Amino acid sequence: MKYVVIPESTPRKGVPFYFAVEEYVARTFTDDDYFFIWQVDPCVMLGRNQLINNEINIENCHKDGVAICRRKSGGGCIYSDAGCLLFSYIVSDHDVARVFEQQMRMTARAVELAGVNVELSGRNDLLVEGRKVAGAAFYRMGRRSIMHNSLLYCTDFEKMQRYLTPSHAKLESKGVASVSQRVGNVGDYTQMEIPQFITVARQQICGADCRKLTEEDLRQIAEIEQRLASEEFIYGSNPKYSLQRRTHLEGVETLEASVEVKSDRIAALNVTGDYFLMGDIDTEVIDRLRGVRFERQAVSEALQDVRIGDVVRGLTTEGFLRLLFGAVRKPSWLKMQSVGGKDYFETENIIREHGLHTICQSGRCPNRAECWKNRTATFLTHGDICTRACRFCNTLTGRPKPLDSEEPARVAESIRLMGLKYAVITSVDRDDLPDLGAAHWASIIEAVRHINPDTRIELLIPDFQGKTELMDIVLAAKPDVVGHNMETIRRLTPSVRSGARYDRSLSVLKYVSDHDVPAKTGFMLGLGEEPEEILQLMSDIYATGCRRLTIGQYLQPTHRHLPVEKYYTPEEFHQLRSEALNMGFKHVESGPLVRSSYHAAKAEQHPLQQQA
């Protein structure tokens, strides 16, 4: 890593100059990683996505001659003066987590060389005795990553409080009543003066390697500086926005969009909020949308080549469309059959009279009318209260009741009364039990076999926390098919499935397949997955040996659950079915209303037939 040597000047350069140096170095100096330290006169610096009125006291800033600046990176608003040291890292590494870890550790090591014990907290804070002394912000510039580090050395906190006005809610979330209660100065813990510390930090990070800016470099930097210092960049053009949108997206936080629409086209757009900026939202997103017709399909097409998750962490194109246009309306092809008919009510009576639960009811299955009319149902066992709280599922969550020893017999008798030749049984998660419910599973299978010897039994089991000795208890009872649902792609698993792990679920499918029991799984679409992520999920499933697959549309059960990001068309489901069959899956049910037990018996009747 080389140190960028900037010619000294009087008076001291302003913030836009140093941000221009970062941008110029990122675009021009590609032979190595670069670093430099800088100081500025009193100023406030806003993140690229922040609203000025929400963050600073403009009147006090203007009265005291404190500059208001904006940077291209995300993160919060900060106050800086000559007692605050700004570290700029320009590196080639694109891994955000690794960039933060490596550069924050470099800064921490420099502080330690000043004789101060420092703690790295989370991803981008340095703490001394519990007080924040440094923070960081990040963005991408072309093929380079830029991280700014602000290190409080002897900053004036009284002035900081005069110019920064964070919301009370934001302070409460940090557990403090004021800005000054949360921060501290490194200089309070060391005798080392700032000039000496800068020398020590530079030596520790770069050694003797350096590169001095030339006159030509400074000329080009000045052109960038002019843009970053402009009123338009700092304050925005402040159009009279005709539309204001606000939403909360899982994994992204709160987003606000202000849109000026003229002649049905986007004339101006500003996106603010608490999101984590990773790229250049202006050039990669907003500039692409100017002049685009303000309607969902046109905006979607304008962004089809943009990996928006590389610009705003966790954001998908569907999520961005929901911000601008609201939730997607349920399409016509999702019409469900109406309830009624002799067979439907007989099935309902059998379930009710035996005190049973079904996933048809608790999961609000869209196929309940069709299945109950055909005298089929998926039995929900181990009670009706789940120990997990998946954000797509409508099953009750809480502290379950003790297992009912009579439940296996009631399930078996209901199957007999319904005349089922093929029964599907699932359960809630019972993480509260020592064996996670494995022995009860075995009892249910044995009871069904005893009364219904000719009935084929398909299970939809939990992951048993990956404990193979518990899966062995279930497999020893010899079910005919064992399913375990993946539910969603790897990236979304933590935010969609409570207590579940993507690789653990894959291991369950592999364990079942390795024991010569047909394995089955299913997943939902419409939660914000990308096409390549869907194909990767199918490939991962196929690698386990599982050959039975269901693919369906996620439908939001209530307003408390995750919203639908996209409704897939029947044609898209048909294409995914073709992809799965081409991979080698033997039975695939793929459609908007398909659920994991939908047409389950078909795979047994025609195990090698490629179903439409």
XYZ file of C-alpha atoms in Angstrom:
612
model
C 0.000 0.000 0.000
C 1.358 3.419 -1.008
C 0.877 6.735 0.759
C -0.537 9.594 -1.345
C 1.612 12.665 -0.717
C -0.466 15.827 -1.185
C 1.455 19.138 -1.555
C 0.858 21.387 1.451
C -1.250 24.478 0.963
C -2.369 27.521 2.913
C -5.208 27.871 3.681
C -6.075 24.248 4.373
C -7.957 22.443 1.591
C -11.694 21.759 1.977
C -13.504 18.424 2.192
C -14.479 18.254 -1.532
C -10.781 18.396 -2.457
C -9.936 15.276 -0.457
C -12.969 13.386 -1.738
C -11.821 14.377 -5.243
C -8.366 12.957 -4.444
C -9.998 9.654 -3.459
C -11.997 9.512 -6.680
C -9.024 10.488 -8.844
C -6.706 7.937 -7.218
C -9.351 5.215 -7.537
C -9.782 5.893 -11.255
C -6.154 6.630 -12.146
C -3.669 4.899 -9.807
C -4.355 1.217 -10.438
C -0.888 -0.195 -9.762
C -1.350 -0.590 -5.998
C -3.615 0.119 -3.034
C -3.393 3.671 -1.662
C -3.856 5.517 1.614
C -3.612 9.056 3.005
C -4.514 11.029 6.133
C -6.111 14.465 6.065
C -7.530 17.191 8.301
C -10.048 19.945 7.609
C -11.433 23.062 9.251
C -14.795 22.691 11.082
C -17.404 21.126 8.814
C -20.223 18.609 8.704
C -20.208 15.750 6.207
C -23.414 14.039 5.124
C -23.726 10.559 3.695
C -24.829 10.465 0.077
C -28.345 9.328 0.943
C -29.132 11.640 3.866
C -31.570 14.548 4.070
C -29.826 17.678 5.364
C -32.745 18.901 7.465
C -32.895 15.583 9.327
C -29.217 15.575 10.319
C -27.777 19.059 10.919
C -28.617 22.482 12.285
C -28.265 24.515 9.084
C -28.785 27.843 10.858
C -25.931 27.244 13.312
C -23.639 26.037 10.525
C -24.244 29.156 8.442
C -23.949 31.454 11.470
C -20.570 29.995 12.482
C -19.174 29.536 8.985
C -19.108 25.737 9.288
C -18.989 24.118 5.855
C -21.675 21.643 4.817
C -20.326 18.886 2.559
C -21.564 15.632 1.116
C -19.673 12.452 0.272
C -20.490 9.682 -2.192
C -20.401 6.969 0.455
C -23.272 5.986 2.709
C -23.222 6.091 6.481
C -24.245 8.831 8.884
C -23.526 12.517 9.217
C -20.298 13.449 11.042
C -18.711 16.604 12.408
C -15.019 17.121 11.689
C -12.437 19.709 12.644
C -8.649 19.828 12.872
C -8.859 17.468 15.845
C -10.440 14.759 13.686
C -8.146 12.689 11.481
C -9.623 11.377 8.242
C -8.126 8.177 6.859
C -8.770 7.331 3.186
C -8.191 3.801 1.912
C -8.438 3.067 -1.845
C -8.107 -0.670 -2.509
C -8.814 -3.222 -5.233
C -10.606 -5.715 -2.981
C -14.361 -5.878 -3.748
C -15.317 -7.913 -0.672
C -17.042 -5.328 1.541
C -16.702 -7.297 4.773
C -13.014 -7.973 4.161
C -12.296 -4.322 3.268
C -13.890 -3.144 6.505
C -12.116 -5.724 8.620
C -8.664 -5.167 7.134
C -8.754 -1.362 7.043
C -10.361 -0.977 10.474
C -7.691 -3.244 11.921
C -5.009 -1.076 10.310
C -6.510 1.992 11.963
C -6.848 0.139 15.272
C -3.190 -0.911 15.124
C -2.122 2.721 14.620
C -4.129 3.733 17.715
C -2.545 0.903 19.703
C 0.911 2.205 18.737
C -0.077 5.417 20.516
C -0.434 3.330 23.671
C -4.242 3.185 23.655
C -6.242 -0.017 24.101
C -8.878 -0.049 21.386
C -11.737 -2.442 20.606
C -13.147 -3.183 17.170
C -16.944 -3.172 17.519
C -19.167 -4.645 14.852
C -17.911 -3.812 11.393
C -17.041 -0.116 11.437
C -16.631 1.266 14.970
C -13.535 1.552 17.159
C -14.189 1.904 20.891
C -12.024 3.065 23.776
C -13.525 2.285 27.177
C -16.915 1.852 25.530
C -16.887 5.179 23.676
C -16.733 5.437 19.915
C -13.510 7.030 18.670
C -13.702 6.025 15.001
C -16.234 5.077 12.362
C -16.141 4.313 8.660
C -18.105 4.624 5.438
C -17.641 2.806 2.138
C -18.435 3.025 -1.566
C -17.211 1.615 -4.872
C -15.676 3.604 -7.663
C -15.327 1.548 -10.803
C -13.224 -1.480 -9.904
C -11.925 0.023 -6.650
C -13.286 0.187 -3.104
C -12.990 3.386 -1.079
C -13.303 3.523 2.701
C -13.140 6.689 4.786
C -12.197 6.376 8.450
C -12.854 9.305 10.815
C -10.728 9.144 13.977
C -11.630 11.496 16.836
C -8.359 12.681 18.341
C -9.126 15.993 20.023
C -12.426 17.030 18.461
C -14.579 19.726 20.096
C -17.696 17.826 21.209
C -19.567 20.953 22.288
C -19.433 22.203 18.730
C -20.330 18.737 17.451
C -23.575 18.908 19.448
C -24.236 22.428 18.129
C -24.157 21.308 14.499
C -25.434 17.708 14.483
C -29.099 17.018 15.155
C -29.692 13.245 15.052
C -33.219 12.134 15.844
C -34.130 11.215 19.402
C -35.046 7.733 18.157
C -31.579 7.266 16.678
C -29.922 8.275 19.953
C -32.221 5.979 21.919
C -31.217 3.074 19.667
C -27.611 3.733 20.754
C -28.621 3.901 24.426
C -27.560 7.535 24.898
C -29.245 10.910 25.384
C -26.765 12.995 23.368
C -23.995 12.688 20.794
C -21.272 13.526 23.329
C -22.319 10.649 25.591
C -21.470 8.161 22.877
C -18.098 9.400 21.585
C -14.580 9.907 22.933
C -11.212 11.333 21.852
C -8.091 9.192 21.440
C -6.037 12.159 22.650
C -7.574 11.788 26.113
C -5.743 8.465 26.510
C -2.278 9.284 25.118
C 0.464 11.923 25.350
C 1.218 11.591 21.636
C 0.459 14.774 19.672
C -1.332 14.697 16.305
C 1.719 15.280 14.033
C 3.598 12.430 15.691
C 0.556 10.162 15.504
C 0.146 10.859 11.767
C 3.790 9.905 11.226
C 3.377 6.694 13.244
C 0.124 5.755 11.437
C 1.609 6.408 7.993
C 4.697 4.329 8.798
C 2.636 1.475 10.221
C 0.253 1.308 7.238
C 2.502 2.154 4.277
C 6.095 2.097 5.461
C 8.211 4.220 3.118
C 6.125 3.552 -0.032
C 4.537 6.721 -1.391
C 3.434 8.559 -4.512
C 3.394 12.346 -4.718
C 0.636 14.102 -6.643
C 1.890 16.043 -9.673
C 0.643 19.358 -11.042
C -1.303 17.456 -13.718
C -2.836 15.243 -11.030
C -3.913 18.331 -9.090
C -5.430 19.923 -12.215
C -7.640 16.895 -12.835
C -8.480 16.635 -9.132
C -9.636 20.276 -9.218
C -12.174 19.419 -11.932
C -13.646 16.645 -9.784
C -13.541 18.918 -6.727
C -15.627 21.535 -8.515
C -18.426 19.022 -9.022
C -18.293 17.692 -5.442
C -18.342 21.241 -4.047
C -21.307 22.322 -6.144
C -24.601 23.348 -4.565
C -26.381 20.751 -6.675
C -24.264 17.878 -5.319
C -24.486 18.995 -1.684
C -28.082 20.196 -1.527
C -29.532 18.633 -4.642
C -31.375 20.554 -7.303
C -34.360 20.592 -4.921
C -37.053 20.077 -7.564
C -40.646 20.285 -6.481
C -41.041 16.548 -6.051
C -44.468 15.410 -7.144
C -44.289 12.028 -5.406
C -42.953 10.835 -2.064
C -42.578 7.113 -1.330
C -41.438 5.329 1.828
C -41.084 1.657 2.698
C -39.152 -0.728 4.924
C -37.371 -3.605 3.207
C -35.962 -6.613 5.043
C -32.169 -6.477 5.059
C -32.117 -2.927 3.676
C -33.892 -0.834 6.363
C -36.080 2.197 5.616
C -35.972 3.806 2.176
C -37.546 7.058 1.005
C -37.906 8.063 -2.635
C -38.709 11.568 -3.888
C -39.714 11.622 -7.541
C -40.401 14.525 -9.875
C -42.561 13.352 -12.768
C -43.072 15.434 -15.901
C -45.123 14.218 -18.874
C -45.279 10.765 -17.219
C -41.490 10.496 -17.156
C -38.946 10.692 -14.340
C -37.389 14.163 -14.346
C -35.601 13.840 -10.993
C -35.187 11.157 -8.348
C -33.644 11.122 -4.888
C -33.352 8.066 -2.636
C -32.702 8.627 1.063
C -32.816 6.498 4.188
C -30.751 4.264 6.445
C -29.478 1.940 3.742
C -25.857 0.812 3.358
C -24.380 2.234 0.162
C -21.840 0.031 -1.629
C -21.645 1.614 -5.080
C -22.413 4.877 -6.871
C -26.206 5.136 -6.754
C -26.183 8.322 -8.834
C -24.467 6.938 -11.933
C -25.509 3.296 -11.598
C -29.210 3.769 -10.787
C -30.571 7.323 -10.751
C -28.947 8.515 -14.000
C -30.352 5.461 -15.815
C -33.896 6.393 -14.786
C -34.004 10.030 -15.881
C -36.421 10.297 -18.775
C -37.811 6.791 -18.215
C -41.589 6.448 -18.152
C -42.753 6.318 -14.538
C -44.367 2.896 -14.517
C -43.234 -0.404 -13.095
C -42.410 -2.237 -16.338
C -40.417 0.645 -17.849
C -38.327 1.150 -14.719
C -37.767 -2.607 -14.454
C -36.489 -2.731 -18.043
C -34.199 0.272 -17.470
C -32.573 -1.563 -14.556
C -32.405 -5.040 -16.085
C -28.607 -4.912 -16.511
C -27.980 -3.393 -13.065
C -26.979 -5.562 -10.111
C -28.694 -3.226 -7.689
C -27.565 -5.297 -4.702
C -23.997 -4.263 -5.547
C -25.031 -0.618 -5.146
C -27.271 -0.806 -2.071
C -26.630 -3.758 0.223
C -29.550 -6.176 0.351
C -31.658 -4.316 -2.224
C -33.205 -6.156 -5.155
C -34.783 -4.747 -8.288
C -38.173 -5.960 -7.057
C -37.613 -4.229 -3.718
C -36.724 -0.975 -5.474
C -39.846 -1.263 -7.621
C -41.928 -1.766 -4.494
C -40.459 1.441 -3.072
C -41.497 3.411 -6.162
C -44.799 1.745 -7.011
C -45.980 -0.081 -3.910
C -46.834 -3.735 -3.450
C -47.447 -5.833 -6.536
C -51.120 -6.590 -7.105
C -52.139 -10.208 -7.055
C -52.552 -11.367 -10.684
C -55.575 -13.082 -12.158
C -53.944 -16.523 -12.390
C -53.866 -16.809 -8.598
C -57.600 -17.363 -8.295
C -58.370 -20.189 -5.885
C -61.175 -22.707 -5.975
C -64.165 -21.938 -3.779
C -64.860 -24.226 -0.842
C -67.862 -26.523 -0.743
C -69.192 -29.883 -1.878
C -69.920 -33.159 -0.079
C -66.346 -34.481 -0.087
C -64.933 -31.151 1.087
C -67.199 -30.991 4.133
C -66.720 -34.654 4.968
C -62.963 -34.151 5.021
C -63.403 -31.069 7.180
C -65.628 -32.967 9.625
C -63.176 -35.862 9.965
C -60.320 -33.474 10.749
C -62.405 -31.469 13.236
C -63.966 -34.463 15.023
C -60.539 -36.031 15.607
C -59.052 -32.803 16.964
C -56.389 -32.752 14.262
C -54.472 -29.872 12.743
C -53.568 -29.534 9.081
C -51.056 -27.374 7.300
C -53.909 -26.734 4.859
C -55.501 -24.518 7.509
C -52.557 -23.094 9.456
C -50.570 -22.374 6.297
C -53.588 -20.938 4.451
C -52.863 -23.262 1.559
C -54.418 -22.017 -1.707
C -55.182 -25.612 -2.759
C -57.233 -26.580 0.280
C -60.537 -26.587 -1.620
C -59.142 -28.795 -4.413
C -57.415 -31.231 -2.055
C -60.265 -31.584 0.433
C -62.723 -32.180 -2.401
C -60.389 -35.002 -3.476
C -60.342 -36.350 0.106
C -56.686 -35.495 0.706
C -55.041 -33.374 3.409
C -51.606 -32.817 4.914
C -51.688 -33.569 8.627
C -49.875 -31.171 10.970
C -48.605 -33.078 13.992
C -46.736 -32.443 17.247
C -49.335 -29.815 18.171
C -50.127 -26.554 16.417
C -47.599 -24.185 18.037
C -44.125 -23.945 16.513
C -40.934 -23.022 18.365
C -39.659 -21.134 15.325
C -40.985 -17.942 13.755
C -40.357 -18.112 10.017
C -41.395 -14.861 8.370
C -43.332 -16.534 5.551
C -45.340 -19.004 7.637
C -48.713 -18.455 9.318
C -48.377 -21.313 11.828
C -48.682 -20.162 15.450
C -45.393 -19.428 17.221
C -44.732 -19.662 20.935
C -44.337 -22.174 23.753
C -45.916 -25.468 22.612
C -48.069 -27.695 24.785
C -46.816 -31.155 25.803
C -47.075 -33.823 23.110
C -50.428 -35.610 22.901
C -49.870 -39.367 23.235
C -53.226 -39.995 21.520
C -52.310 -38.003 18.415
C -50.721 -40.924 16.484
C -53.908 -43.011 16.855
C -56.149 -40.120 15.768
C -54.043 -39.450 12.684
C -54.132 -43.133 11.760
C -57.932 -43.338 12.236
C -58.535 -40.203 10.170
C -56.483 -41.653 7.314
C -58.619 -44.808 7.506
C -61.898 -42.868 7.451
C -60.748 -40.748 4.514
C -59.679 -43.865 2.637
C -56.261 -42.433 1.816
C -53.867 -44.559 -0.206
C -51.245 -41.855 0.069
C -50.870 -39.741 3.226
C -48.698 -36.680 3.779
C -47.706 -35.806 7.343
C -45.743 -32.819 8.565
C -45.107 -31.177 11.937
C -44.292 -27.960 13.701
C -40.711 -27.538 14.922
C -40.293 -28.800 18.485
C -36.916 -27.389 19.499
C -38.199 -27.465 23.088
C -38.041 -31.276 23.290
C -34.876 -33.251 24.118
C -35.288 -35.371 20.969
C -36.892 -32.506 18.973
C -39.966 -34.718 18.480
C -38.227 -37.631 16.708
C -39.760 -40.427 18.831
C -43.246 -38.978 18.342
C -42.647 -39.035 14.585
C -41.830 -42.739 14.802
C -44.989 -43.383 16.857
C -47.150 -41.665 14.231
C -45.673 -43.698 11.376
C -46.124 -46.951 13.300
C -49.749 -46.119 14.163
C -50.602 -45.272 10.565
C -48.922 -48.464 9.312
C -50.811 -50.580 11.860
C -54.291 -49.403 10.807
C -53.529 -48.615 7.152
C -50.991 -51.201 5.945
C -51.520 -50.340 2.275
C -51.178 -46.574 2.661
C -48.008 -44.943 1.388
C -46.573 -42.407 3.860
C -44.788 -39.201 2.873
C -43.222 -37.060 5.595
C -42.278 -33.406 5.585
C -39.824 -33.196 8.465
C -37.960 -30.382 10.254
C -34.178 -30.237 10.177
C -33.730 -31.784 13.684
C -30.925 -29.209 14.055
C -28.827 -31.444 11.804
C -28.634 -34.247 14.391
C -28.393 -37.450 12.380
C -29.119 -39.703 15.371
C -32.598 -38.131 15.552
C -33.168 -38.515 11.817
C -32.217 -42.180 12.245
C -35.174 -42.624 14.626
C -37.560 -41.349 11.951
C -35.960 -43.272 9.086
C -36.024 -46.510 11.127
C -39.835 -46.349 11.042
C -39.545 -46.769 7.239
C -41.544 -43.913 5.702
C -41.947 -44.192 1.939
C -40.856 -40.613 1.106
C -39.141 -38.023 3.301
C -39.301 -34.337 2.434
C -37.610 -31.321 3.939
C -38.190 -27.927 2.370
C -35.405 -25.552 1.389
C -38.026 -22.768 1.137
C -35.732 -20.127 -0.417
C -32.288 -19.295 -1.802
C -29.100 -19.155 0.256
C -28.956 -15.336 0.529
C -32.496 -14.992 1.863
C -32.472 -17.975 4.243
C -31.372 -16.042 7.367
C -34.085 -13.394 6.969
C -36.864 -15.772 5.868
C -36.368 -18.977 7.898
C -36.143 -18.751 11.668
C -33.426 -20.964 13.140
C -32.683 -22.643 9.815
C -29.453 -22.880 7.874
C -29.163 -23.354 4.142
C -26.343 -25.919 4.261
C -27.954 -27.783 7.143
C -31.126 -28.264 5.088
C -29.059 -29.547 2.188
C -27.391 -32.019 4.548
C -30.822 -33.308 5.656
C -31.755 -34.051 2.038
C -28.432 -35.745 1.417
C -28.749 -37.868 4.566
C -32.196 -39.065 3.490
C -31.002 -39.832 -0.045
C -27.925 -41.663 1.226
C -30.260 -44.003 3.174
C -32.067 -45.054 -0.019
C -35.250 -43.203 0.898
C -36.728 -40.962 -1.824
C -36.010 -37.361 -0.789
C -38.224 -34.440 -1.671
C -38.020 -30.683 -1.229
C -39.720 -27.467 -2.257
C -39.122 -23.743 -2.393
C -41.044 -20.514 -2.897
C -40.555 -17.686 -5.362
C -41.397 -14.035 -4.934
C -39.211 -12.999 -2.002
C -36.601 -11.083 -3.994
C -34.463 -13.863 -5.450
C -32.467 -13.366 -8.642
C -32.667 -15.845 -11.583
C -29.118 -17.123 -11.114
C -29.813 -17.707 -7.413
C -32.809 -19.895 -8.265
C -30.717 -22.029 -10.618
C -27.987 -22.323 -7.994
C -30.558 -23.498 -5.445
C -31.804 -26.195 -7.827
C -28.237 -27.263 -8.547
C -27.455 -27.480 -4.819
C -30.575 -29.587 -4.246
C -29.745 -31.923 -7.123
C -26.260 -32.491 -5.716
C -27.807 -33.988 -2.546
C -29.440 -36.827 -4.494
C -32.946 -35.412 -4.077
C -34.999 -35.942 -7.233
C -38.496 -34.719 -6.263
C -39.120 -30.991 -6.352
C -41.980 -28.521 -5.904
C -41.806 -24.840 -6.848
C -44.566 -22.407 -5.909
C -45.428 -18.742 -5.479
C -45.018 -17.145 -2.058
C -48.255 -15.529 -0.898
C -48.178 -13.142 2.057
C -50.436 -14.669 4.767
C -50.934 -11.435 6.743
C -49.549 -7.898 6.813
C -47.113 -9.014 9.545
C -45.350 -11.405 7.176
C -42.814 -10.680 4.460
C -44.329 -8.862 1.475
C -44.408 -10.356 -2.002
C -41.630 -8.858 -4.120
C -42.793 -10.427 -7.365
C -45.574 -12.611 -8.757
C -44.149 -15.093 -11.255
C -46.205 -15.961 -14.320
C -47.343 -19.502 -15.174
C -44.920 -19.322 -18.098
C -41.997 -18.595 -15.783
C -42.958 -21.552 -13.589
C -43.142 -23.751 -16.675
C -39.653 -22.624 -17.701
C -38.250 -23.435 -14.254
C -39.867 -26.870 -14.405
C -38.103 -27.456 -17.730
C -34.801 -26.326 -16.232
C -35.252 -28.723 -13.300
C -36.136 -31.661 -15.532
C -33.135 -30.917 -17.742
C -30.945 -31.033 -14.631
C -32.195 -34.550 -13.957
C -35.033 -34.190 -11.452
C -37.557 -37.008 -11.908
C -40.737 -35.371 -10.645
C -41.347 -31.615 -10.674
C -44.510 -29.738 -9.722
C -44.055 -26.072 -10.618
C -46.807 -23.470 -10.662
C -48.181 -20.409 -8.881
C -50.372 -22.417 -6.484
C -48.071 -25.409 -6.019
C -47.210 -26.332 -2.432
C -44.902 -29.031 -1.081
C -47.600 -31.712 -0.820
C -49.461 -30.732 -3.997
C -50.194 -33.832 -6.143
C -47.779 -35.733 -3.898
C -49.125 -39.123 -4.919
C -48.334 -38.497 -8.585
C -44.652 -39.132 -8.053
C -45.508 -42.557 -6.611
C -47.916 -43.449 -9.386
C -45.489 -42.375 -12.111
C -42.111 -42.005 -10.379
C -40.126 -41.464 -13.563
C -42.710 -39.516 -15.539
C -41.995 -35.889 -16.230
C -45.118 -34.218 -14.924
C -46.677 -31.190 -16.614
